[in-house]
Amino acid sequence: GQSLEQPSEVTAVEGAIVQINCTYQTSGFYGLSWYQQHDGGAPTFLSYNALDGLEETGRFSSFLSRSDSYGYLLLQELQMKDSASYFCAVHNQGGKLIFGQGTELSVKP
Amino acid sequence: GAVVSQHPSRVICKSGTSVKIECRSLDFQATTMFWYRQFPKQSLMLMATSNEGSKATYEQGVEKDKFLINHASLTLSTLTVTSAHPEDSSFYICSAIPDRDNQETQYFGPGTRLLVL
């Protein structure tokens, strides 16, 4: 079977740094993506890692270790608008995405 | 950009009726689109892969006769929920991979919220 694990919720304050971890167990792996979803909205693509290492895009960075089947999303200089659900997703063959259960991030003043 | 639209955004129907949801890629062609379902506070569950010019591929446990998918053109896929029942009430989201890109990024539609009474 395929499974992805990430924390169900994380709370942090404005300006802080938060890391959301994701471990996965899948039958096929082509990469790991991260998506943000606000209540009632569509998922928005944040980042993608196919190879080991760190990818940085503005305040967001994502890391992947294929040997450890592990990745994380790092959010810096947190803002209130970052309060949302964050999903890691494994890329399977044919472009299929298998999503984790999501981490609800609450940013407090 | 890469914009995906869905129509309708919200639909309420009676039990036993059928509902059609459209997914369009507005500024790119997409041979491959995906349909997901998301229940409140839960993850997105892949239902099926929609391929232009061929039959859809359904994930395990998804009834192909209940969730009819038609990929009529390179910019349009439709999902029809046949004989809808209250347990089909959910948030249905489509996504598309631009033919011009590699398969790294899927662009999601805004979703369709279905309520079956």
Tab-separated table of C-alpha atoms in Angstrom:
chain	number	residue	atom	x	y	z
A	1	GLY	CA	0.000	0.000	0.000
A	2	GLN	CA	0.883	3.635	-0.093
A	3	SER	CA	0.911	5.978	2.867
A	4	LEU	CA	2.106	9.428	3.745
A	5	GLU	CA	2.391	10.745	7.278
A	6	GLN	CA	2.440	14.344	8.358
A	7	PRO	CA	1.400	16.048	11.599
A	8	SER	CA	-2.281	16.866	11.782
A	9	GLU	CA	-1.782	20.364	13.134
A	10	VAL	CA	0.912	22.895	13.947
A	11	THR	CA	0.659	26.257	15.704
A	12	ALA	CA	3.201	29.067	15.463
A	13	VAL	CA	3.404	32.831	15.898
A	14	GLU	CA	3.842	35.520	13.315
A	15	GLY	CA	7.431	35.968	12.224
A	16	ALA	CA	8.466	32.509	13.363
A	17	ILE	CA	9.778	29.570	11.353
A	18	VAL	CA	7.877	26.316	11.132
A	19	GLN	CA	8.789	22.957	9.636
A	20	ILE	CA	6.179	20.438	8.477
A	21	ASN	CA	7.529	16.921	8.063
A	22	CYS	CA	6.322	14.232	5.701
A	23	THR	CA	7.320	10.594	5.588
A	24	TYR	CA	6.097	8.354	2.843
A	25	GLN	CA	5.849	4.744	1.826
A	26	THR	CA	4.869	4.264	-1.790
A	27	SER	CA	5.174	1.709	-4.546
A	28	GLY	CA	6.455	4.237	-7.046
A	29	PHE	CA	8.185	7.543	-6.465
A	30	TYR	CA	8.973	10.290	-8.921
A	31	GLY	CA	9.048	13.239	-6.567
A	32	LEU	CA	7.431	15.033	-3.648
A	33	SER	CA	5.277	18.132	-3.929
A	34	TRP	CA	3.775	20.466	-1.378
A	35	TYR	CA	0.399	22.172	-1.719
A	36	GLN	CA	-1.352	24.845	0.308
A	37	GLN	CA	-5.102	24.880	0.703
A	38	HIS	CA	-7.168	27.554	2.383
A	39	ASP	CA	-10.619	26.692	3.710
A	40	GLY	CA	-13.013	26.057	0.845
A	41	GLY	CA	-10.380	26.694	-1.792
A	42	ALA	CA	-8.373	24.730	-4.289
A	43	PRO	CA	-4.882	23.399	-3.562
A	44	THR	CA	-2.122	25.741	-4.655
A	45	PHE	CA	1.234	24.358	-5.733
A	46	LEU	CA	4.144	25.422	-3.510
A	47	SER	CA	7.160	23.325	-4.409
A	48	TYR	CA	8.486	20.128	-5.924
A	49	ASN	CA	11.531	17.974	-5.155
A	50	ALA	CA	12.616	15.151	-7.406
A	51	LEU	CA	16.160	14.901	-6.109
A	52	ASP	CA	17.674	15.019	-2.655
A	53	GLY	CA	18.314	18.434	-1.250
A	54	LEU	CA	16.741	21.770	-0.548
A	55	GLU	CA	14.637	23.843	-2.925
A	56	GLU	CA	14.016	27.450	-1.963
A	57	THR	CA	11.218	29.655	-3.227
A	58	GLY	CA	10.921	32.900	-1.348
A	59	ARG	CA	9.798	32.295	2.227
A	60	PHE	CA	9.130	28.633	1.520
A	61	SER	CA	11.732	25.884	1.218
A	62	SER	CA	11.291	22.181	0.711
A	63	PHE	CA	13.677	19.357	1.410
A	64	LEU	CA	13.811	15.762	0.263
A	65	SER	CA	15.803	12.715	1.304
A	66	ARG	CA	14.879	9.799	-0.945
A	67	SER	CA	16.959	7.335	1.047
A	68	ASP	CA	14.985	8.217	4.179
A	69	SER	CA	11.624	8.534	2.372
A	70	TYR	CA	11.313	11.874	4.092
A	71	GLY	CA	10.746	15.459	3.225
A	72	TYR	CA	9.764	18.690	4.868
A	73	LEU	CA	8.336	22.088	4.094
A	74	LEU	CA	9.928	25.055	5.840
A	75	LEU	CA	8.000	28.274	6.157
A	76	GLN	CA	9.915	31.352	7.290
A	77	GLU	CA	8.764	34.767	8.474
A	78	LEU	CA	5.295	33.419	9.089
A	79	GLN	CA	2.369	35.658	8.270
A	80	MET	CA	-1.249	35.397	9.336
A	81	LYS	CA	-2.208	34.604	5.745
A	82	ASP	CA	-0.093	31.441	5.933
A	83	SER	CA	-2.768	29.866	8.141
A	84	ALA	CA	-3.994	27.035	5.946
A	85	SER	CA	-3.711	23.304	5.388
A	86	TYR	CA	-0.500	22.003	3.873
A	87	PHE	CA	-0.339	18.710	2.015
A	88	CYS	CA	2.628	16.703	0.907
A	89	ALA	CA	1.999	14.606	-2.180
A	90	VAL	CA	3.999	11.829	-3.812
A	91	HIS	CA	4.210	11.718	-7.585
A	92	ASN	CA	3.465	8.299	-9.010
A	93	GLN	CA	3.803	7.121	-12.580
A	94	GLY	CA	1.669	8.986	-15.067
A	95	GLY	CA	1.630	12.145	-13.015
A	96	LYS	CA	-0.698	10.763	-10.373
A	97	LEU	CA	-0.524	12.458	-6.977
A	98	ILE	CA	-1.038	10.651	-3.709
A	99	PHE	CA	-1.744	13.162	-0.958
A	100	GLY	CA	-0.952	13.062	2.722
A	101	GLN	CA	-3.667	13.785	5.256
A	102	GLY	CA	-2.677	17.414	5.551
A	103	THR	CA	-1.289	19.614	8.303
A	104	GLU	CA	-3.409	22.456	9.567
A	105	LEU	CA	-1.164	25.413	10.332
A	106	SER	CA	-2.452	28.117	12.652
A	107	VAL	CA	-0.460	31.326	12.794
A	108	LYS	CA	-1.120	33.415	15.895
A	109	PRO	CA	-0.377	37.124	16.366
B	1	GLY	CA	-0.154	31.173	-16.494
B	2	ALA	CA	-2.039	27.948	-16.184
B	3	VAL	CA	-5.655	28.333	-15.187
B	4	VAL	CA	-8.169	25.577	-14.628
B	5	SER	CA	-11.850	26.306	-14.202
B	6	GLN	CA	-14.692	24.185	-12.923
B	7	HIS	CA	-18.387	24.545	-13.419
B	8	PRO	CA	-20.550	24.680	-11.454
B	9	SER	CA	-18.828	25.870	-8.304
B	10	ARG	CA	-21.688	24.660	-6.164
B	11	VAL	CA	-24.626	22.380	-6.842
B	12	ILE	CA	-27.499	21.050	-4.781
B	13	CYS	CA	-29.499	18.164	-6.171
B	14	LYS	CA	-32.072	15.628	-5.124
B	15	SER	CA	-31.145	12.053	-4.374
B	16	GLY	CA	-31.328	9.896	-7.489
B	17	THR	CA	-30.502	12.609	-9.991
B	18	SER	CA	-27.316	12.949	-12.024
B	19	VAL	CA	-24.916	15.856	-11.844
B	20	LYS	CA	-22.330	16.854	-14.418
B	21	ILE	CA	-19.211	18.770	-13.448
B	22	GLU	CA	-16.977	20.372	-16.062
B	23	CYS	CA	-13.246	20.928	-15.813
B	24	ARG	CA	-11.573	23.195	-18.343
B	25	SER	CA	-7.987	24.203	-18.897
B	26	LEU	CA	-8.296	27.803	-20.041
B	27	ASP	CA	-4.903	28.641	-21.455
B	28	PHE	CA	-3.238	25.323	-22.140
B	29	GLN	CA	-3.916	21.903	-23.554
B	30	ALA	CA	-4.039	18.929	-21.250
B	31	THR	CA	-4.094	15.366	-22.454
B	32	THR	CA	-4.233	14.244	-18.829
B	33	MET	CA	-6.563	15.506	-16.141
B	34	PHE	CA	-7.367	14.097	-12.738
B	35	TRP	CA	-10.457	14.028	-10.562
B	36	TYR	CA	-10.244	14.138	-6.780
B	37	ARG	CA	-12.781	14.052	-3.983
B	38	GLN	CA	-12.290	15.711	-0.637
B	39	PHE	CA	-14.473	15.298	2.430
B	40	PRO	CA	-14.377	17.983	5.162
B	41	LYS	CA	-11.103	18.136	7.061
B	42	GLN	CA	-9.723	15.251	5.023
B	43	SER	CA	-7.203	14.764	2.280
B	44	LEU	CA	-7.721	14.801	-1.460
B	45	MET	CA	-8.454	11.318	-2.702
B	46	LEU	CA	-7.647	10.578	-6.314
B	47	MET	CA	-10.704	9.129	-8.029
B	48	ALA	CA	-9.569	8.717	-11.608
B	49	THR	CA	-7.206	9.761	-14.353
B	50	SER	CA	-8.906	11.274	-17.373
B	51	ASN	CA	-7.120	10.858	-20.702
B	52	GLU	CA	-8.186	12.579	-23.885
B	53	GLY	CA	-8.993	10.014	-26.525
B	54	SER	CA	-9.123	7.005	-24.242
B	55	LYS	CA	-11.038	5.597	-21.332
B	56	ALA	CA	-10.507	6.966	-17.861
B	57	THR	CA	-8.485	4.971	-15.362
B	58	TYR	CA	-10.215	4.591	-12.023
B	59	GLU	CA	-8.599	4.129	-8.638
B	60	GLN	CA	-9.414	1.098	-6.570
B	61	GLY	CA	-12.794	1.365	-4.924
B	62	VAL	CA	-14.174	4.026	-7.270
B	63	GLU	CA	-17.211	2.845	-9.227
B	64	LYS	CA	-16.721	3.667	-12.889
B	65	ASP	CA	-20.423	3.261	-13.643
B	66	LYS	CA	-21.316	5.782	-10.974
B	67	PHE	CA	-18.654	8.352	-11.762
B	68	LEU	CA	-18.630	8.731	-15.528
B	69	ILE	CA	-15.683	10.588	-16.980
B	70	ASN	CA	-15.472	11.947	-20.494
B	71	HIS	CA	-12.391	13.758	-21.781
B	72	ALA	CA	-13.986	15.319	-24.833
B	73	SER	CA	-11.122	17.536	-25.923
B	74	LEU	CA	-7.667	18.652	-24.890
B	75	THR	CA	-9.209	21.345	-22.710
B	76	LEU	CA	-12.303	19.702	-21.262
B	77	SER	CA	-13.024	16.789	-18.968
B	78	THR	CA	-16.402	16.103	-17.405
B	79	LEU	CA	-17.357	14.086	-14.359
B	80	THR	CA	-20.937	12.898	-14.096
B	81	VAL	CA	-22.143	11.621	-10.759
B	82	THR	CA	-24.985	9.306	-11.680
B	83	SER	CA	-27.884	8.555	-9.363
B	84	ALA	CA	-26.374	10.724	-6.674
B	85	HIS	CA	-26.979	9.899	-3.028
B	86	PRO	CA	-26.314	11.922	0.126
B	87	GLU	CA	-23.046	10.056	0.727
B	88	ASP	CA	-21.784	11.478	-2.582
B	89	SER	CA	-21.933	14.961	-1.096
B	90	SER	CA	-18.366	16.196	-1.210
B	91	PHE	CA	-15.917	18.671	-2.704
B	92	TYR	CA	-14.885	17.518	-6.165
B	93	ILE	CA	-11.672	18.966	-7.554
B	94	CYS	CA	-10.046	18.472	-10.921
B	95	SER	CA	-6.488	19.096	-11.957
B	96	ALA	CA	-4.640	19.225	-15.238
B	97	ILE	CA	-1.075	18.749	-16.396
B	98	PRO	CA	-0.118	21.071	-19.255
B	99	ASP	CA	1.066	19.097	-22.267
B	100	ARG	CA	3.900	21.587	-22.662
B	101	ASP	CA	5.314	20.826	-19.192
B	102	ASN	CA	6.931	17.810	-17.622
B	103	GLN	CA	4.741	16.131	-15.073
B	104	GLU	CA	5.953	18.037	-12.056
B	105	THR	CA	3.087	20.446	-11.648
B	106	GLN	CA	-0.614	19.883	-11.638
B	107	TYR	CA	-2.894	22.899	-11.736
B	108	PHE	CA	-6.066	22.553	-9.753
B	109	GLY	CA	-9.506	23.874	-10.465
B	110	PRO	CA	-11.404	25.798	-7.789
B	111	GLY	CA	-13.532	22.779	-6.944
B	112	THR	CA	-17.226	21.966	-7.054
B	113	ARG	CA	-19.148	21.529	-3.846
B	114	LEU	CA	-21.898	18.949	-4.289
B	115	LEU	CA	-24.731	18.565	-1.818
B	116	VAL	CA	-27.184	15.743	-2.380
B	117	LEU	CA	-30.419	16.013	-0.430
